[in-house]
Tab-separated table of C-alpha atoms and ligand atoms in Angstrom:
chain	number	residue	atom	x	y	z
A	228	MET	CA	0.000	0.000	0.000
A	229	ASP	CA	1.134	3.489	-0.782
A	230	ASN	CA	-1.668	5.591	0.629
A	231	ILE	CA	-0.324	7.613	3.559
A	232	ILE	CA	0.223	11.234	2.562
A	233	ALA	CA	1.771	13.849	4.854
A	234	VAL	CA	0.559	17.388	4.164
A	235	ALA	CA	3.597	19.357	5.252
A	236	ASN	CA	5.473	22.619	4.945
A	237	GLN	CA	7.575	24.122	7.732
A	238	LYS	CA	6.043	27.500	6.969
A	239	GLY	CA	2.833	28.305	8.859
A	240	GLY	CA	-0.274	29.720	7.254
A	241	VAL	CA	0.326	28.241	3.791
A	242	GLY	CA	-2.881	26.189	3.664
A	243	LYS	CA	-1.802	22.830	5.112
A	244	THR	CA	-4.855	22.414	7.310
A	245	THR	CA	-7.268	23.838	4.747
A	246	THR	CA	-5.858	21.375	2.222
A	247	ALA	CA	-5.849	18.433	4.648
A	248	ILE	CA	-9.490	18.943	5.669
A	249	ASN	CA	-10.911	19.727	2.250
A	250	LEU	CA	-8.888	17.246	0.248
A	251	ALA	CA	-9.823	14.542	2.768
A	252	ALA	CA	-13.513	15.496	2.581
A	253	SER	CA	-13.440	15.640	-1.219
A	254	LEU	CA	-11.798	12.210	-1.413
A	255	ALA	CA	-14.527	10.912	0.899
A	256	LEU	CA	-17.179	12.386	-1.414
A	257	GLU	CA	-15.534	10.498	-4.275
A	258	ALA	CA	-16.357	7.363	-2.256
A	259	LYS	CA	-12.775	6.869	-1.067
A	260	ARG	CA	-12.431	5.600	2.500
A	261	THR	CA	-10.366	8.350	4.075
A	262	LEU	CA	-8.679	8.910	7.426
A	263	LEU	CA	-7.417	12.335	8.471
A	264	VAL	CA	-4.894	12.397	11.321
A	265	ASP	CA	-4.463	15.743	13.076
A	266	ILE	CA	-0.821	15.919	14.094
A	267	ASP	CA	-0.775	19.617	14.960
A	268	PRO	CA	-1.307	20.415	18.680
A	269	GLN	CA	-3.243	23.489	17.527
A	270	GLY	CA	-5.921	21.037	16.454
A	271	ASN	CA	-7.283	23.088	13.562
A	272	SER	CA	-8.230	20.002	11.559
A	273	THR	CA	-10.054	18.673	14.599
A	274	THR	CA	-12.157	21.766	15.279
A	275	GLY	CA	-12.494	22.413	11.543
A	276	LEU	CA	-14.355	19.120	11.239
A	277	GLY	CA	-16.678	20.018	14.066
A	278	VAL	CA	-15.094	17.928	16.836
A	279	ASP	CA	-15.180	19.573	20.277
A	280	ARG	CA	-11.647	19.289	21.657
A	281	SER	CA	-12.740	19.821	25.265
A	282	LYS	CA	-14.855	16.653	25.134
A	283	LEU	CA	-12.125	14.332	23.834
A	284	THR	CA	-11.166	11.444	26.068
A	285	VAL	CA	-8.979	9.610	23.555
A	286	SER	CA	-6.913	11.388	20.913
A	287	LEU	CA	-3.646	11.115	19.025
A	288	TYR	CA	-1.774	11.845	22.253
A	289	GLN	CA	-2.716	8.505	23.830
A	290	VAL	CA	-1.903	6.731	20.580
A	291	LEU	CA	1.602	8.183	20.508
A	292	ASP	CA	2.275	7.442	24.163
A	293	GLY	CA	1.257	3.853	23.517
A	294	SER	CA	-1.711	3.673	25.904
A	295	ARG	CA	-4.379	3.351	23.171
A	296	PHE	CA	-4.715	1.821	19.729
A	297	LEU	CA	-5.249	4.219	16.849
A	298	GLY	CA	-8.725	2.825	16.177
A	299	GLU	CA	-9.804	3.744	19.706
A	300	ALA	CA	-9.152	7.408	18.954
A	301	SER	CA	-11.102	7.667	15.714
A	302	CYS	CA	-14.043	10.069	15.486
A	303	GLU	CA	-16.850	10.027	12.969
A	304	THR	CA	-17.511	13.109	10.867
A	305	GLU	CA	-20.523	14.326	8.927
A	306	LEU	CA	-19.199	12.373	5.945
A	307	PRO	CA	-19.564	8.608	6.400
A	308	GLN	CA	-16.411	7.880	4.398
A	309	LEU	CA	-14.251	10.265	6.446
A	310	LEU	CA	-12.864	9.447	9.894
A	311	LEU	CA	-10.665	11.688	12.018
A	312	ILE	CA	-7.954	11.025	14.588
A	313	PRO	CA	-8.248	14.220	16.628
A	314	ALA	CA	-5.537	16.254	18.347
A	315	SER	CA	-6.152	17.397	21.896
A	316	ARG	CA	-4.290	20.250	23.577
A	317	ASP	CA	-1.999	17.878	25.499
A	318	LEU	CA	-0.422	16.853	22.173
A	319	VAL	CA	1.906	19.831	22.560
A	320	GLY	CA	3.528	17.940	25.459
A	321	ALA	CA	4.194	14.889	23.310
A	322	GLU	CA	6.885	16.806	21.476
A	323	VAL	CA	8.943	16.867	24.699
A	324	GLU	CA	7.710	13.685	26.359
A	325	LEU	CA	8.609	11.512	23.377
A	326	VAL	CA	12.250	12.619	23.413
A	327	GLY	CA	13.317	9.849	25.796
A	328	ALA	CA	10.920	7.209	24.448
A	329	ASP	CA	12.053	4.223	22.422
A	330	ARG	CA	11.191	4.276	18.720
A	331	ARG	CA	10.269	7.905	19.282
A	332	GLU	CA	10.144	8.752	15.555
A	333	TYR	CA	8.248	5.550	14.688
A	334	ARG	CA	5.287	5.888	17.079
A	335	LEU	CA	2.797	6.964	14.403
A	336	LYS	CA	4.151	4.528	11.823
A	337	ASP	CA	3.746	1.657	14.287
A	338	ALA	CA	0.218	2.816	15.180
A	339	LEU	CA	-0.861	3.054	11.521
A	340	GLU	CA	0.692	-0.244	10.505
A	341	SER	CA	-2.362	-2.448	10.934
A	342	VAL	CA	-4.899	0.311	10.187
A	343	ALA	CA	-3.815	2.045	6.982
A	344	ALA	CA	-4.933	-0.835	4.765
A	345	HIS	CA	-8.559	-0.221	5.808
A	346	TYR	CA	-8.456	3.116	3.997
A	347	ASP	CA	-7.926	4.295	0.447
A	348	TYR	CA	-6.200	7.446	1.731
A	349	VAL	CA	-4.667	8.484	5.043
A	350	LEU	CA	-3.827	12.196	5.262
A	351	LEU	CA	-1.559	13.598	7.982
A	352	ASP	CA	-1.982	17.293	8.816
A	353	CYS	CA	1.441	18.386	10.084
A	354	PRO	CA	2.440	21.239	12.397
A	355	PRO	CA	4.610	24.021	10.951
A	356	SER	CA	7.702	23.048	12.964
A	357	LEU	CA	10.283	20.355	12.448
A	358	GLY	CA	9.864	18.590	15.779
A	359	LEU	CA	9.184	14.999	16.730
A	360	LEU	CA	5.536	15.233	15.650
A	361	THR	CA	6.464	16.207	12.096
A	362	LEU	CA	9.222	13.579	12.075
A	363	ASN	CA	6.667	10.968	13.151
A	364	ALA	CA	4.463	12.037	10.247
A	365	LEU	CA	7.265	11.953	7.668
A	366	THR	CA	8.417	8.572	8.975
A	367	ALA	CA	4.906	7.117	8.757
A	368	ALA	CA	4.127	8.621	5.349
A	369	ASP	CA	4.587	7.084	1.920
A	370	SER	CA	4.570	10.487	0.290
A	371	LEU	CA	4.616	14.198	0.899
A	372	LEU	CA	2.105	16.748	-0.376
A	373	ILE	CA	3.409	20.299	-0.079
A	374	PRO	CA	0.966	23.220	-0.137
A	375	ILE	CA	2.646	26.411	-1.302
A	376	GLN	CA	1.098	29.833	-0.943
A	377	SER	CA	1.541	31.833	-4.116
A	378	GLU	CA	3.570	34.662	-2.580
A	379	TYR	CA	7.092	35.989	-2.546
A	380	TYR	CA	8.735	33.740	0.062
A	381	ALA	CA	7.085	30.563	-1.205
A	382	LEU	CA	10.213	29.137	-2.785
A	383	GLU	CA	12.238	29.513	0.406
A	384	GLY	CA	9.674	27.464	2.278
A	385	LEU	CA	9.727	24.888	-0.484
A	386	GLY	CA	13.511	24.576	-0.239
A	387	ALA	CA	13.327	23.964	3.509
A	388	ILE	CA	10.715	21.209	3.347
A	389	LEU	CA	12.482	19.477	0.444
A	390	GLU	CA	15.704	19.508	2.471
A	391	THR	CA	13.823	17.917	5.356
A	392	MET	CA	12.443	15.295	2.989
A	393	ASN	CA	15.979	14.439	1.859
A	394	LEU	CA	17.132	14.084	5.448
A	395	VAL	CA	14.256	11.765	6.298
A	396	GLN	CA	14.873	9.731	3.131
A	397	ARG	CA	18.489	9.198	4.157
A	398	GLY	CA	17.585	7.952	7.626
A	399	LEU	CA	14.124	7.352	9.004
A	400	ASN	CA	12.150	6.606	5.841
A	401	PRO	CA	14.021	5.778	2.607
A	402	MET	CA	10.692	5.103	0.792
A	403	LEU	CA	9.320	8.624	1.297
A	404	HIS	CA	8.661	10.397	-1.991
A	405	LEU	CA	7.219	13.666	-3.205
A	406	GLU	CA	3.539	13.233	-4.075
A	407	GLY	CA	3.236	16.745	-5.366
A	408	ILE	CA	3.156	20.470	-4.811
A	409	VAL	CA	-0.140	22.328	-4.730
A	410	ILE	CA	-0.503	26.079	-5.075
A	411	THR	CA	-2.906	27.599	-2.535
A	412	MET	CA	-4.538	31.016	-2.093
A	413	PHE	CA	-3.956	31.854	-5.735
A	414	ASP	CA	-5.068	35.337	-6.723
A	415	SER	CA	-5.306	35.690	-10.487
A	416	ARG	CA	-5.253	39.512	-10.281
A	417	ASN	CA	-1.857	39.414	-8.592
A	418	ARG	CA	1.069	39.251	-11.012
A	419	LEU	CA	3.336	37.729	-8.353
A	420	SER	CA	0.945	34.798	-7.983
A	421	HIS	CA	1.423	33.961	-11.663
A	422	GLN	CA	5.208	34.302	-11.349
A	423	VAL	CA	5.348	31.907	-8.415
A	424	VAL	CA	3.341	29.312	-10.345
A	425	GLU	CA	5.604	29.632	-13.382
A	426	GLU	CA	8.744	29.360	-11.301
A	427	ILE	CA	7.580	26.227	-9.489
A	428	ARG	CA	6.369	24.711	-12.753
A	429	ALA	CA	9.806	25.339	-14.277
A	430	HIS	CA	11.588	23.628	-11.373
A	431	PHE	CA	9.139	20.757	-10.775
A	432	PRO	CA	7.242	20.217	-14.036
A	433	ASP	CA	5.884	16.795	-13.144
A	434	LYS	CA	5.313	17.451	-9.442
A	435	LEU	CA	3.134	20.557	-9.572
A	436	PHE	CA	-0.561	19.681	-9.492
A	437	ASP	CA	-2.494	21.109	-12.436
A	438	THR	CA	-5.218	22.036	-9.974
A	439	ILE	CA	-4.584	25.402	-8.365
A	440	ILE	CA	-6.468	26.369	-5.203
A	441	ARG	CA	-7.803	29.885	-5.608
A	442	ARG	CA	-8.236	32.332	-2.778
A	443	ASN	CA	-11.823	31.985	-1.628
A	444	VAL	CA	-13.266	33.535	1.501
A	445	ARG	CA	-15.694	30.623	1.922
A	446	LEU	CA	-12.677	28.376	2.619
A	447	SER	CA	-11.646	30.575	5.538
A	448	GLU	CA	-15.210	30.710	6.906
A	449	SER	CA	-16.031	27.016	6.857
A	450	PRO	CA	-13.846	25.875	9.843
A	451	SER	CA	-15.780	28.074	12.242
A	452	TYR	CA	-18.906	26.133	11.228
A	453	GLY	CA	-17.069	22.843	11.782
A	454	LYS	CA	-17.626	21.818	8.175
A	455	PRO	CA	-15.460	21.068	5.190
A	456	ILE	CA	-16.109	23.350	2.228
A	457	CYS	CA	-18.028	20.685	0.282
A	458	LEU	CA	-20.719	20.725	2.991
A	459	TYR	CA	-20.477	24.389	3.963
A	460	ASP	CA	-20.770	25.796	0.436
A	461	PRO	CA	-20.707	23.140	-2.287
A	462	THR	CA	-21.055	25.703	-5.101
A	463	SER	CA	-18.069	27.841	-4.035
A	464	THR	CA	-14.848	27.980	-6.042
A	465	GLY	CA	-13.109	26.501	-2.988
A	466	ALA	CA	-15.318	23.409	-3.097
A	467	GLN	CA	-14.749	23.083	-6.838
A	468	ASP	CA	-10.958	23.434	-6.518
A	469	TYR	CA	-10.612	20.814	-3.780
A	470	LYS	CA	-12.895	18.468	-5.681
A	471	ASP	CA	-10.627	18.869	-8.713
A	472	LEU	CA	-7.551	18.268	-6.554
A	473	ALA	CA	-9.081	15.060	-5.170
A	474	LYS	CA	-9.870	13.828	-8.674
A	475	GLU	CA	-6.379	14.674	-9.878
A	476	LEU	CA	-4.802	12.822	-6.942
A	477	ILE	CA	-7.001	9.789	-7.609
A	478	SER	CA	-6.241	9.730	-11.324
A	479	ARG	CA	-2.501	10.120	-10.732
A	480	GLY	CA	-2.647	7.133	-8.387
A	481	GLU	CA	-4.539	5.049	-10.939
A	482	HIS	CA	-2.048	6.036	-13.598
A	483	ASN	CA	0.846	4.897	-11.389
A	484	VAL	CA	-0.826	1.572	-10.638
A	485	ASN	CA	-1.469	0.995	-14.342
A	486	ALA	CA	2.113	1.916	-15.169
A	487	GLU	CA	3.355	-0.643	-12.636
A	488	LYS	CA	1.146	-3.277	-14.200
A	489	GLY	CA	2.244	-2.200	-17.649
A	490	ILE	CA	-1.285	-1.163	-18.640
A	491	GLY	CA	-1.432	1.626	-21.162
A	492	GLU	CA	2.331	1.589	-21.586
A	493	ARG	CA	3.843	1.175	-25.000
A	494	SER	CA	6.365	-1.627	-25.178
B	726	LIG	P1	-1.532	26.119	7.811
B	726	LIG	O1	-2.232	24.876	8.268
B	726	LIG	O2	-0.458	25.858	6.802
B	726	LIG	O3	-1.024	26.942	8.960
B	726	LIG	P2	-4.174	27.087	7.107
B	726	LIG	O4	-4.777	26.045	6.265
B	726	LIG	O5	-4.600	27.144	8.544
B	726	LIG	O6	-2.594	27.031	7.022
B	726	LIG	O7	-4.453	28.479	6.381
B	726	LIG	C1	-4.013	29.728	6.945
B	726	LIG	C2	-5.137	30.746	6.846
B	726	LIG	O8	-5.434	30.990	5.464
B	726	LIG	C3	-6.439	30.261	7.463
B	726	LIG	O9	-7.073	31.356	8.072
B	726	LIG	C4	-7.240	29.755	6.283
B	726	LIG	O10	-8.623	29.859	6.515
B	726	LIG	C5	-6.795	30.677	5.188
B	726	LIG	N1	-6.838	30.028	3.854
B	726	LIG	C6	-6.234	28.883	3.482
B	726	LIG	N2	-6.452	28.614	2.176
B	726	LIG	C7	-7.260	29.628	1.715
B	726	LIG	C8	-7.827	29.940	0.444
B	726	LIG	N3	-7.639	29.148	-0.640
B	726	LIG	N4	-8.589	31.047	0.336
B	726	LIG	C9	-8.776	31.855	1.404
B	726	LIG	N5	-8.260	31.619	2.621
B	726	LIG	C10	-7.503	30.528	2.797
B	727	LIG	MG1	-2.382	24.003	10.179
């Protein structure tokens, strides 16, 4: 299986959580069994899917400290095909508490081992730092999806996360690969936005998703209603863009599977 995707970028505010929630929900709407794991102690994916953090008794924290199985922490969402592993506030402590633990970078990988095969996609919403939580995500993941905000410092952030990927590939997870780069908060009236897209396309022609996520105020409103965009405002451009991204991810995966089997390949 090759279905665990870390949504990561060491820069904050680039659209990781927005992408994790709405891509996960859109995959679920395409009838894909999807699990979203909130790895950020801020818990924005958790609250954004309408889960009340103050009422949690089991969350990712207990999974990482080894006291609960991952399945015990899963929460249902409004979409039957989408389950969530929520992050409670105490997750911030895990960063420090795990330091002395054995297999400290492998905790999430170990927890997902027997579970990931039950899903078509497992998305990991990462925090913006390079601590043990992010390392757990990159160690557990098969691939990395990098959201990039179309603004001036975007390429610097991209360089940093790609460097991290290389480090992880050389040690903790040699199988980790780049799933793709997705442009977020694109503003077609802004010339710089177009330049950033062109520059990334020039550097990573086959890794940049064709789908570009446009800036859309409905996307920033939906978390406060505890809903993904496809339920909050299904006719918005945000809902359309994340639906397109889900379809593109699915079709890329099918293409890869067919290529491995030699289907559609010229001999
Ligand atoms: P990260 O998880 O990388 O810190 P977020 O997904 O939380 O980033 O996004 C940062 C802020 O930008 C949030 O307030 C979010 O609502 C907003 N945002 C993200 N993507 C869009 C978009 N396409 N259009 C408008 N606002 C967006
Ligand atoms: Mg976030």
